[in-house]
Each structure stands twice: as C-alpha cells, then as structure tokens.
mmCIF file of C-alpha atoms in Angstrom:
data_model
loop_
_atom_site.group_PDB
_atom_site.id
_atom_site.type_symbol
_atom_site.label_atom_id
_atom_site.label_comp_id
_atom_site.label_asym_id
_atom_site.label_seq_id
_atom_site.Cartn_x
_atom_site.Cartn_y
_atom_site.Cartn_z
ATOM 1 C CA MET A 1 -3.678 4.311 -109.363
ATOM 2 C CA LYS A 2 -4.020 8.040 -108.732
ATOM 3 C CA LYS A 3 -7.950 7.321 -108.373
ATOM 4 C CA GLU A 4 -7.345 4.219 -106.561
ATOM 5 C CA ILE A 5 -5.528 6.494 -103.564
ATOM 6 C CA ILE A 6 -7.867 9.384 -103.655
ATOM 7 C CA ILE A 7 -11.067 6.886 -103.006
ATOM 8 C CA ARG A 8 -8.614 5.114 -100.291
ATOM 9 C CA ASN A 9 -8.426 8.508 -98.454
ATOM 10 C CA GLU A 10 -11.797 9.465 -98.650
ATOM 11 C CA GLN A 11 -12.981 6.024 -97.391
ATOM 12 C CA ARG A 12 -10.288 6.676 -94.226
ATOM 13 C CA ASP A 13 -11.878 10.146 -93.891
ATOM 14 C CA SER A 14 -15.277 9.158 -93.267
ATOM 15 C CA PHE A 15 -16.433 8.365 -90.087
ATOM 16 C CA SER A 16 -17.640 4.700 -89.094
ATOM 17 C CA ILE A 17 -18.679 3.089 -85.760
ATOM 18 C CA LYS A 18 -17.612 -0.025 -87.605
ATOM 19 C CA ALA A 19 -14.324 1.062 -88.291
ATOM 20 C CA ARG A 20 -13.815 2.321 -84.980
ATOM 21 C CA LEU A 21 -14.935 -0.989 -83.283
ATOM 22 C CA ARG A 22 -12.526 -2.486 -85.459
ATOM 23 C CA SER A 23 -10.003 -0.721 -84.270
ATOM 24 C CA PHE A 24 -10.510 -1.635 -80.945
ATOM 25 C CA ARG A 25 -10.531 -5.058 -81.630
ATOM 26 C CA TYR A 26 -7.129 -4.525 -83.276
ATOM 27 C CA ALA A 27 -5.868 -3.194 -79.925
ATOM 28 C CA PHE A 28 -7.252 -6.036 -77.994
ATOM 29 C CA GLU A 29 -5.359 -8.685 -80.476
ATOM 30 C CA GLY A 30 -2.374 -6.242 -79.900
ATOM 31 C CA LEU A 31 -2.625 -6.821 -76.285
ATOM 32 C CA ASN A 32 -3.144 -10.053 -76.333
ATOM 33 C CA SER A 33 -0.158 -11.339 -78.428
ATOM 34 C CA PHE A 34 1.854 -8.937 -76.391
ATOM 35 C CA PHE A 35 0.177 -10.910 -72.886
ATOM 36 C CA ILE A 36 1.483 -14.344 -74.862
ATOM 37 C CA THR A 37 4.832 -13.701 -75.900
ATOM 38 C CA GLN A 38 6.385 -11.414 -74.031
ATOM 39 C CA HIS A 39 7.834 -12.771 -70.313
ATOM 40 C CA ASN A 40 7.825 -8.924 -69.193
ATOM 41 C CA ALA A 41 4.593 -8.840 -69.584
ATOM 42 C CA LEU A 42 4.130 -11.269 -66.446
ATOM 43 C CA ILE A 43 6.326 -8.996 -64.497
ATOM 44 C CA HIS A 44 4.702 -5.347 -64.965
ATOM 45 C CA LEU A 45 1.194 -7.261 -64.509
ATOM 46 C CA LEU A 46 2.730 -8.502 -61.362
ATOM 47 C CA MET A 47 3.941 -5.097 -60.393
ATOM 48 C CA THR A 48 0.815 -3.689 -61.217
ATOM 49 C CA LEU A 49 -1.354 -5.752 -59.530
ATOM 50 C CA LEU A 50 0.578 -5.165 -55.929
ATOM 51 C CA ALA A 51 0.611 -1.468 -56.515
ATOM 52 C CA PHE A 52 -3.196 -1.727 -56.315
ATOM 53 C CA SER A 53 -3.395 -4.297 -54.124
ATOM 54 C CA GLY A 54 -1.324 -2.081 -51.879
ATOM 55 C CA ALA A 55 -3.173 0.834 -52.652
ATOM 56 C CA VAL A 56 -6.654 -0.689 -51.454
ATOM 57 C CA LEU A 57 -4.460 -2.210 -48.547
ATOM 58 C CA PHE A 58 -3.300 1.176 -47.313
ATOM 59 C CA ASP A 59 -6.093 3.343 -48.184
ATOM 60 C CA VAL A 60 -4.194 5.575 -50.131
ATOM 61 C CA ASN A 61 -6.120 9.091 -50.773
ATOM 62 C CA LYS A 62 -7.315 10.158 -54.722
ATOM 63 C CA SER A 63 -3.785 11.990 -55.604
ATOM 64 C CA GLU A 64 -1.792 8.912 -54.744
ATOM 65 C CA VAL A 65 -3.896 6.675 -57.273
ATOM 66 C CA ILE A 66 -3.733 8.957 -59.829
ATOM 67 C CA ALA A 67 0.179 9.128 -59.224
ATOM 68 C CA LEU A 68 -0.041 5.217 -59.070
ATOM 69 C CA ILE A 69 -2.545 4.794 -62.597
ATOM 70 C CA LEU A 70 -0.098 7.652 -64.178
ATOM 71 C CA ALA A 71 3.031 5.712 -63.106
ATOM 72 C CA THR A 72 2.161 2.111 -64.192
ATOM 73 C CA GLY A 73 0.291 3.554 -67.301
ATOM 74 C CA PHE A 74 3.668 5.244 -68.121
ATOM 75 C CA VAL A 75 5.608 1.693 -67.939
ATOM 76 C CA TRP A 76 3.076 -0.603 -69.612
ATOM 77 C CA ALA A 77 2.894 2.259 -72.743
ATOM 78 C CA ALA A 78 6.826 2.617 -72.858
ATOM 79 C CA GLU A 79 6.757 -1.670 -72.553
ATOM 80 C CA LEU A 80 4.125 -2.025 -75.632
ATOM 81 C CA PHE A 81 6.294 0.572 -77.883
ATOM 82 C CA ASN A 82 9.372 -0.796 -76.942
ATOM 83 C CA THR A 83 7.831 -4.422 -78.252
ATOM 84 C CA ALA A 84 6.851 -2.949 -81.162
ATOM 85 C CA ILE A 85 10.259 -1.264 -81.723
ATOM 86 C CA GLU A 86 12.026 -4.499 -81.186
ATOM 87 C CA LYS A 87 9.838 -6.325 -83.753
ATOM 88 C CA LEU A 88 9.742 -3.905 -86.492
ATOM 89 C CA ALA A 89 13.566 -3.502 -86.265
ATOM 90 C CA ASP A 90 13.865 -7.325 -86.459
ATOM 91 C CA VAL A 91 11.836 -7.174 -89.851
ATOM 92 C CA VAL A 92 14.279 -4.943 -91.246
ATOM 93 C CA SER A 93 16.959 -7.014 -90.560
ATOM 94 C CA LYS A 94 17.553 -10.107 -88.908
ATOM 95 C CA ASP A 95 21.632 -9.824 -89.272
ATOM 96 C CA PHE A 96 23.317 -7.673 -86.346
ATOM 97 C CA ASP A 97 23.322 -4.033 -87.559
ATOM 98 C CA PRO A 98 25.134 -1.187 -84.808
ATOM 99 C CA ARG A 99 22.172 0.847 -85.729
ATOM 100 C CA ILE A 100 19.490 -1.508 -84.755
ATOM 101 C CA LYS A 101 20.943 -1.997 -81.773
ATOM 102 C CA PHE A 102 21.355 1.582 -81.035
ATOM 103 C CA ILE A 103 17.580 1.424 -81.738
ATOM 104 C CA LYS A 104 16.830 -1.508 -79.388
ATOM 105 C CA ASP A 105 19.062 -0.437 -76.797
ATOM 106 C CA VAL A 106 17.147 3.055 -76.610
ATOM 107 C CA SER A 107 13.771 1.688 -76.625
ATOM 108 C CA ALA A 108 14.811 -0.828 -73.683
ATOM 109 C CA ALA A 109 15.938 2.381 -71.908
ATOM 110 C CA ALA A 110 12.753 4.118 -72.307
ATOM 111 C CA VAL A 111 11.067 1.051 -70.470
ATOM 112 C CA LEU A 112 13.753 1.009 -67.379
ATOM 113 C CA LEU A 113 13.236 4.962 -67.367
ATOM 114 C CA SER A 114 9.696 4.487 -67.028
ATOM 115 C CA ALA A 115 9.914 1.456 -64.525
ATOM 116 C CA VAL A 116 12.834 3.288 -62.019
ATOM 117 C CA ALA A 117 10.280 6.475 -62.138
ATOM 118 C CA ALA A 118 7.427 3.835 -60.866
ATOM 119 C CA PHE A 119 9.256 2.454 -58.334
ATOM 120 C CA PHE A 120 10.176 6.326 -56.718
ATOM 121 C CA THR A 121 6.234 6.944 -57.161
ATOM 122 C CA GLY A 122 5.431 3.779 -55.410
ATOM 123 C CA ALA A 123 8.162 4.439 -52.663
ATOM 124 C CA ILE A 124 6.927 7.623 -52.217
ATOM 125 C CA ILE A 125 3.569 6.466 -51.630
ATOM 126 C CA PHE A 126 4.004 3.494 -49.679
ATOM 127 C CA LEU A 127 7.380 3.744 -47.936
ATOM 128 C CA PRO A 128 5.387 6.488 -45.370
ATOM 129 C CA LYS A 129 2.451 3.839 -44.783
ATOM 130 C CA LEU A 130 4.508 0.593 -44.213
ATOM 131 C CA LEU A 131 6.888 2.734 -41.567
ATOM 132 C CA SER A 132 4.430 4.191 -39.772
#
C-alpha cells in the first residue's frame, strides 16, 4: 500500500504534456456540464454578452474593457465555485442539515456579491455613455 502511494506521487510529480492536455479536457467537460445543468449560466451568459456588446457599441477604452473582463470573470468563477460547493454538499447529505444550508447560503451570497460588483462596474462604465 505504501509503495503504491509513493508510485502515484512520483507519477503526479513528473511533467507530461498529455496530462496537461487531459486536464484542459476535464475543465471543458466541467464547463459543458455547467451550461447543460445550471439555469443561472444562461443568465450570466446573456449578461456577459450584453456587457461586451455594449463595450463594442460604446467604444469603451482599454481600462474599461479590463474592468469588464475582471468583473465578468469574477461572476463566472463565483458561480462555478457555488455550483461545485452545492453539488458536493448534495453528495454529503440529501437530508436537511443546517450546517449544509449555511454553506450553500454563503456560497450563493458570494455569487450575489460578485454580481452586484459587476453591476456597479457596468453602471460606472456605461451610465455616463448612455446619458451623454
């Protein structure tokens, strides 16, 4: 048993392009599963497309584009982590558990806060352009 663990660790430590490519495949499979199963993903996609369409339409500057990229990336990352946490919590227990409820609520709050930050980022960028 101990020898098997050592061998696995040695394999994990060696660099392999094939293994790196496989890890990208797993990440894309995760994105695919996310889009197929999560309804909020479509809302985030629509808002992302709207934000970047607005960036093209209003000819935003480089700093504003960077802010939009960071804000939308923050929302996407928060939503992906939230989904992973919720799925893991469901594996741990299907029954109601106030501790799991707390974990799910806090991870959902992270998505909410990131979305609010993205909203204000968009408002700061687009409102002056819309009002002028």
